[in-house]
Amino acid sequence: MSDLPPLADLLRPKTLTKVVGQDHLIGPDGSLGQMVQGGRLAPMV
């Protein structure tokens, strides 16, 4: 067996700014970006 982490772990964005194509959600005026900056991120699926 390999000691390497799963590929998904290697490719997963490490920061919110690394998520491409979702500026309407994570940008400065986006709903998720505002929740994260305000420290009130609600659980969601």
XYZ file of C-alpha atoms in Angstrom:
45
model
C 0.000 0.000 0.000
C 1.126 3.553 -0.646
C 1.929 6.111 2.028
C 0.690 8.910 -0.227
C -2.478 10.789 0.770
C -5.586 10.326 -1.387
C -5.654 12.357 -4.604
C -8.709 14.303 -3.405
C -6.722 15.502 -0.379
C -3.904 16.682 -2.626
C -6.199 18.554 -5.032
C -8.649 20.053 -2.517
C -8.381 23.878 -2.305
C -6.574 24.934 0.864
C -8.059 28.436 0.970
C -11.349 29.965 -0.096
C -9.570 32.086 -2.716
C -8.385 28.913 -4.484
C -11.969 27.951 -5.416
C -12.231 28.905 -9.095
C -15.371 30.136 -10.811
C -17.463 30.920 -7.742
C -16.784 34.656 -7.331
C -20.489 35.379 -6.932
C -20.422 33.216 -3.777
C -16.943 33.609 -2.296
C -15.971 37.091 -3.489
C -16.004 40.107 -1.151
C -19.706 40.683 -1.869
C -20.622 36.987 -2.029
C -22.790 35.383 0.610
C -20.272 32.687 1.632
C -17.389 35.154 1.690
C -19.322 37.461 4.005
C -20.282 34.598 6.318
C -16.671 33.413 6.598
C -15.355 36.935 7.224
C -18.030 37.485 9.858
C -17.282 34.174 11.584
C -20.858 32.944 11.220
C -20.648 30.156 8.638
C -23.763 28.007 8.888
C -23.656 24.259 8.274
C -24.777 23.346 4.755
C -24.589 20.482 2.323
